[in-house]
Short mmCIF file of C-alpha atoms and ligand atoms in Angstrom, two decimals:
data_model
loop_
_atom_site.label_atom_id
_atom_site.label_comp_id
_atom_site.label_asym_id
_atom_site.label_seq_id
_atom_site.Cartn_x
_atom_site.Cartn_y
_atom_site.Cartn_z
CA UNK A 363 24.26 13.53 -11.30
CA UNK A 364 21.30 14.73 -13.38
CA UNK A 365 18.64 12.35 -14.64
CA UNK A 366 16.61 12.79 -17.80
CA UNK A 367 13.63 10.60 -18.67
CA UNK A 368 11.84 10.98 -21.99
CA UNK A 369 8.67 9.18 -23.14
CA UNK A 370 9.04 6.18 -20.85
CA UNK A 371 6.41 3.45 -21.33
CA UNK A 372 5.94 0.07 -19.71
CA UNK A 373 3.29 -2.62 -20.05
CA UNK A 374 3.15 -5.75 -17.90
CA UNK A 375 1.77 -8.92 -19.48
CA UNK A 376 0.31 -9.45 -22.95
CA UNK A 377 -3.02 -9.40 -24.78
CA UNK A 378 -6.12 -9.20 -22.60
CA UNK A 379 -3.97 -9.56 -19.44
CA UNK A 380 -1.84 -6.52 -20.35
CA UNK A 381 -1.53 -3.71 -17.79
CA UNK A 382 -0.17 -0.39 -18.92
CA UNK A 383 1.95 0.71 -15.94
CA UNK A 384 3.62 3.78 -17.48
CA UNK A 385 2.54 5.82 -20.49
CA UNK A 386 5.02 8.31 -21.96
CA UNK A 387 6.50 9.51 -18.67
CA UNK A 388 9.01 12.36 -18.92
CA UNK A 389 10.86 14.07 -16.09
CA UNK A 390 14.14 15.69 -15.17
CA UNK A 391 16.04 15.61 -11.89
CA UNK A 392 18.84 18.09 -11.35
CA UNK A 393 22.08 17.09 -9.71
CA UNK A 394 21.67 17.36 -5.94
CA UNK A 395 17.89 17.69 -6.06
CA UNK A 396 15.67 16.00 -3.46
CA UNK A 397 12.20 15.29 -4.88
CA UNK A 398 9.12 13.40 -3.84
CA UNK A 399 7.11 11.32 -6.30
CA UNK A 400 3.41 11.08 -5.42
CA UNK A 401 0.23 9.81 -7.05
CA UNK A 402 -2.63 7.34 -6.53
CA UNK A 403 -1.95 3.69 -5.84
CA UNK A 404 -1.27 1.80 -9.07
CA UNK A 405 -0.19 4.87 -11.08
CA UNK A 406 3.26 3.40 -11.66
CA UNK A 407 5.50 4.97 -9.00
CA UNK A 408 7.25 1.75 -8.03
CA UNK A 409 7.57 0.71 -11.67
CA UNK A 410 9.17 4.07 -12.51
CA UNK A 411 11.66 3.80 -9.65
CA UNK A 412 12.56 0.21 -10.55
CA UNK A 413 13.16 1.18 -14.18
CA UNK A 414 15.29 4.19 -13.18
CA UNK A 415 17.34 1.96 -10.88
CA UNK A 416 17.73 -0.62 -13.66
CA UNK A 417 15.93 -3.29 -11.60
CA UNK A 418 13.29 -3.58 -14.32
CA UNK A 419 13.36 -2.91 -18.07
CA UNK A 420 11.14 -0.48 -19.99
CA UNK A 421 9.38 -1.00 -23.35
CA UNK A 422 10.29 2.33 -24.89
CA UNK A 423 11.69 5.74 -24.01
CA UNK A 424 15.03 7.18 -23.02
CA UNK A 425 16.77 7.30 -19.63
CA UNK A 426 19.92 9.33 -19.20
CA UNK A 427 21.78 9.02 -15.89
CA UNK A 428 24.25 11.85 -16.34
CA UNK A 429 25.94 11.17 -19.69
CA UNK A 430 24.92 7.51 -19.68
CA UNK A 431 22.06 6.46 -22.03
CA UNK A 432 21.01 3.44 -19.98
CA UNK A 433 18.05 2.66 -22.30
CA UNK A 434 20.74 1.49 -24.75
CA UNK A 435 22.60 -0.65 -22.22
CA UNK A 436 22.39 -4.34 -21.38
CA UNK A 437 21.54 -5.65 -17.87
CA UNK A 438 25.14 -6.34 -16.86
CA UNK A 439 26.30 -2.84 -17.68
CA UNK A 440 23.32 -1.29 -15.85
CA UNK A 441 23.95 -3.52 -12.82
CA UNK A 442 27.51 -2.21 -12.67
CA UNK A 443 26.34 1.40 -12.85
CA UNK A 444 23.76 0.69 -10.15
CA UNK A 445 26.37 -0.74 -7.79
CA UNK A 446 28.70 2.20 -8.35
CA UNK A 447 26.29 5.13 -8.48
CA UNK A 448 22.91 4.26 -6.96
CA UNK A 449 21.41 3.17 -3.68
CA UNK A 450 17.88 1.81 -3.30
CA UNK A 451 15.71 1.92 -0.15
CA UNK A 452 12.53 -0.21 0.07
CA UNK A 453 9.48 0.19 2.31
CA UNK A 454 10.03 -3.24 3.87
CA UNK A 455 13.83 -2.80 4.31
CA UNK A 456 14.72 -6.00 2.36
CA UNK A 457 17.53 -6.90 4.73
CA UNK A 458 18.92 -10.43 4.86
CA UNK A 459 17.79 -11.87 8.24
CA UNK A 460 20.81 -14.15 8.73
CA UNK A 461 23.31 -11.32 8.22
CA UNK A 462 24.32 -8.74 10.83
CA UNK A 463 23.88 -5.00 10.33
CA UNK A 464 27.41 -4.53 9.03
CA UNK A 465 27.15 -7.58 6.75
CA UNK A 466 23.90 -6.24 5.29
CA UNK A 467 25.40 -2.78 4.86
CA UNK A 468 28.51 -4.20 3.19
CA UNK A 469 26.60 -6.23 0.57
CA UNK A 470 26.91 -3.82 -2.38
CA UNK A 471 30.67 -3.54 -1.85
CA UNK A 472 31.13 -7.31 -1.56
CA UNK A 473 29.00 -7.75 -4.69
CA UNK A 474 31.27 -5.27 -6.47
CA UNK A 475 34.30 -7.36 -5.50
CA UNK A 476 35.74 -5.39 -2.57
CA UNK A 477 37.69 -7.54 -0.09
CA UNK A 478 35.68 -8.26 3.10
CA UNK A 479 38.03 -6.42 5.46
CA UNK A 480 37.87 -3.19 3.54
CA UNK A 481 34.12 -3.56 2.99
CA UNK A 482 33.67 -4.01 6.74
CA UNK A 483 35.48 -0.73 7.47
CA UNK A 484 33.30 1.06 4.93
CA UNK A 485 30.12 -0.59 6.28
CA UNK A 486 31.01 0.60 9.80
CA UNK A 487 31.49 4.14 8.48
CA UNK A 488 28.09 3.98 6.78
CA UNK A 489 26.45 2.64 9.96
CA UNK A 490 27.92 5.46 12.02
CA UNK A 491 26.69 7.91 9.39
CA UNK A 492 23.12 6.70 10.10
CA UNK A 493 23.65 6.67 13.89
CA UNK A 494 23.97 2.90 14.34
CA UNK A 495 27.68 2.43 15.07
CA UNK A 496 26.84 0.41 18.20
CA UNK A 497 24.57 -2.02 16.34
CA UNK A 498 26.97 -3.40 13.76
CA UNK A 499 26.72 -6.98 15.10
CA UNK A 500 22.95 -6.99 15.58
CA UNK A 501 20.64 -9.01 13.34
CA UNK A 502 17.50 -7.45 11.77
CA UNK A 503 15.23 -9.32 14.24
CA UNK A 504 17.05 -7.59 17.13
CA UNK A 505 16.43 -4.09 15.74
CA UNK A 506 13.37 -1.82 15.55
CA UNK A 507 11.72 -0.86 12.26
CA UNK A 508 13.41 2.54 12.27
CA UNK A 509 16.78 0.95 13.03
CA UNK A 510 16.32 -1.59 10.24
CA UNK A 511 15.50 1.21 7.80
CA UNK A 512 18.72 2.93 8.94
CA UNK A 513 20.67 -0.25 8.18
CA UNK A 514 19.00 -0.28 4.75
CA UNK A 515 20.07 3.36 4.25
CA UNK A 516 23.61 2.46 5.33
CA UNK A 517 23.55 -0.24 2.64
CA UNK A 518 22.24 2.32 0.14
CA UNK A 519 25.07 4.80 0.88
CA UNK A 520 27.94 2.41 1.49
CA UNK A 521 29.28 2.80 -2.06
CA UNK A 522 28.86 6.60 -1.76
CA UNK A 523 26.28 6.81 -4.52
CA UNK A 524 25.31 9.88 -6.53
CA UNK A 525 21.63 8.89 -6.40
CA UNK A 526 19.31 7.33 -3.82
CA UNK A 527 15.93 5.90 -4.91
CA UNK A 528 13.56 5.38 -1.98
CA UNK A 529 10.19 3.62 -2.41
CA UNK A 530 7.85 4.53 0.49
CA UNK A 531 10.81 4.40 2.91
CA UNK A 532 8.63 5.52 5.83
CA UNK A 533 5.50 3.53 4.92
CA UNK A 534 6.01 1.00 7.73
CA UNK A 535 7.10 3.51 10.41
CA UNK A 536 5.34 5.72 12.96
CA UNK A 537 5.34 9.48 12.39
CA UNK A 538 8.30 10.36 14.64
CA UNK A 539 10.48 7.60 13.24
CA UNK A 540 9.42 8.55 9.71
CA UNK A 541 10.52 12.16 10.33
CA UNK A 542 13.92 10.91 11.54
CA UNK A 543 14.41 8.78 8.45
CA UNK A 544 13.52 11.70 6.17
CA UNK A 545 15.84 13.94 8.24
CA UNK A 546 18.62 11.45 7.59
CA UNK A 547 17.97 11.52 3.83
CA UNK A 548 17.95 15.34 3.95
CA UNK A 549 21.30 15.31 5.74
CA UNK A 550 22.80 13.05 3.06
CA UNK A 551 21.39 15.31 0.35
CA UNK A 552 22.84 18.46 1.94
CA UNK A 553 26.15 17.04 3.07
CA UNK A 554 27.11 14.92 0.05
CA UNK A 555 24.94 16.45 -2.69
CA UNK A 556 23.30 13.07 -3.26
CA UNK A 557 20.33 13.27 -5.66
CA UNK A 558 17.35 11.72 -3.87
CA UNK A 559 13.90 10.69 -5.13
CA UNK A 560 11.37 9.51 -2.56
CA UNK A 561 8.04 7.87 -3.43
CA UNK A 562 5.57 8.78 -0.69
CA UNK A 563 1.84 9.05 0.05
CA UNK A 564 2.50 11.39 2.97
CA UNK A 565 2.11 15.13 2.22
CA UNK A 566 4.08 15.90 5.42
CA UNK A 567 7.06 14.06 4.02
CA UNK A 568 6.67 15.54 0.55
CA UNK A 569 6.83 19.01 2.14
CA UNK A 570 10.46 18.39 3.13
CA UNK A 571 11.55 18.07 -0.51
CA UNK A 572 12.69 20.65 -3.07
CA UNK A 573 9.91 19.60 -5.42
CA UNK A 574 7.04 17.16 -5.87
CA UNK A 575 6.53 15.16 -9.06
CA UNK A 576 2.86 14.17 -9.32
CA UNK A 577 1.95 11.10 -11.35
CA UNK A 578 -1.51 10.28 -12.65
CA UNK A 579 -3.07 6.95 -13.54
CA UNK A 580 -2.18 6.07 -17.13
P1 ADP B 881 2.32 2.34 -7.62
O1 ADP B 881 3.72 2.14 -7.11
O2 ADP B 881 2.06 3.76 -8.04
O3 ADP B 881 1.28 1.83 -6.68
P2 ADP B 881 3.02 0.23 -9.49
O4 ADP B 881 4.19 0.69 -10.25
O5 ADP B 881 3.23 -0.73 -8.37
O6 ADP B 881 2.17 1.49 -8.96
O7 ADP B 881 1.97 -0.44 -10.49
C1 ADP B 881 1.53 0.17 -11.71
C2 ADP B 881 0.57 -0.77 -12.44
O8 ADP B 881 1.27 -1.89 -12.92
C3 ADP B 881 -0.55 -1.32 -11.55
O9 ADP B 881 -1.70 -1.44 -12.37
C4 ADP B 881 -0.02 -2.66 -11.14
O10 ADP B 881 -1.07 -3.54 -10.85
C5 ADP B 881 0.77 -3.09 -12.35
N1 ADP B 881 1.93 -3.95 -12.01
C6 ADP B 881 2.97 -3.62 -11.22
N2 ADP B 881 3.87 -4.60 -11.14
C7 ADP B 881 3.39 -5.61 -11.91
C8 ADP B 881 3.85 -6.92 -12.25
N3 ADP B 881 5.02 -7.39 -11.81
N4 ADP B 881 3.08 -7.67 -13.08
C9 ADP B 881 1.91 -7.19 -13.55
N5 ADP B 881 1.40 -5.98 -13.27
C10 ADP B 881 2.13 -5.19 -12.46
P1 ADP B 882 37.73 8.80 3.40
O1 ADP B 882 38.28 9.72 2.37
O2 ADP B 882 38.49 8.75 4.68
O3 ADP B 882 37.36 7.44 2.87
P2 ADP B 882 35.51 10.60 3.31
O4 ADP B 882 36.04 11.89 3.85
O5 ADP B 882 35.34 10.43 1.85
O6 ADP B 882 36.37 9.42 3.89
O7 ADP B 882 34.17 10.30 4.03
C1 ADP B 882 34.01 10.42 5.41
C2 ADP B 882 32.71 9.83 5.87
O8 ADP B 882 31.65 10.23 5.01
C3 ADP B 882 32.69 8.32 5.84
O9 ADP B 882 31.96 7.91 6.98
C4 ADP B 882 31.94 7.96 4.59
O10 ADP B 882 31.23 6.75 4.77
C5 ADP B 882 31.00 9.10 4.43
N1 ADP B 882 30.72 9.45 3.02
C6 ADP B 882 31.57 9.98 2.13
N2 ADP B 882 30.98 10.21 0.95
C7 ADP B 882 29.69 9.84 1.09
C8 ADP B 882 28.55 9.83 0.24
N3 ADP B 882 28.58 10.29 -1.03
N4 ADP B 882 27.39 9.36 0.72
C9 ADP B 882 27.33 8.92 1.97
N5 ADP B 882 28.35 8.89 2.84
C10 ADP B 882 29.53 9.33 2.42
#
């Protein structure tokens, strides 16, 4: 699924407390592309990713996800598109501590109304895709950082999305584990043609991607 962003702007707060987070950002992602998004701290990378994923709204500009002009859509419609077409991976995993690996991985399907039994089968498939088939009943506290990020990736792919947004997915991991996580994202990109955008500070990780989008402070 291709993504087209035109003249995207976002300001947090009002008056003297206003912070311009994005100023007229434009970019295109081709279907099946894997790109890194880099730039200095505070330049708006997280804000951009959150707006593209429909987690946050923008002030002005256009966002096309395939044929869908999501800048014209309301929150409910965007949330539905997000559940069906997008996965999101955070630096700090954002898993629910009281849920097991399969329950965490199944969350997007349950939220979309899939019966638990079917969602469990799909969550197991996603966990085996990330190499964690034997950990389906483990809780986040029983798993390593790399394993928790794999659970988070299983949750991101469980609905078989066209797009994965990843915000510093290796920021909390050691170099070897980070390479494995990026290798996993590369595999998903190659095997399923999933479009993937990864925010990263790490030039080593950026070098794995088709292309780097560099952002500057606005
Ligand atoms: P990056 O991910 O590149 O570090 P962010 O998107 O997190 O940048 O932040 C961009 C700018 O917007 C920064 O100046 C930051 O302080 C500000 N900002 C981000 N989120 C908020 C928020 N919820 N409220 C107010 N300001 C914010
Ligand atoms: P089935 O048709 O039996 O449901 P598929 O052949 O579509 O299964 O998929 C086989 C495996 O690939 C499953 O483990 C599934 O979770 C995984 N899979 C399929 N499509 C995607 C996708 N777009 N992203 C991630 N994993 C996927």
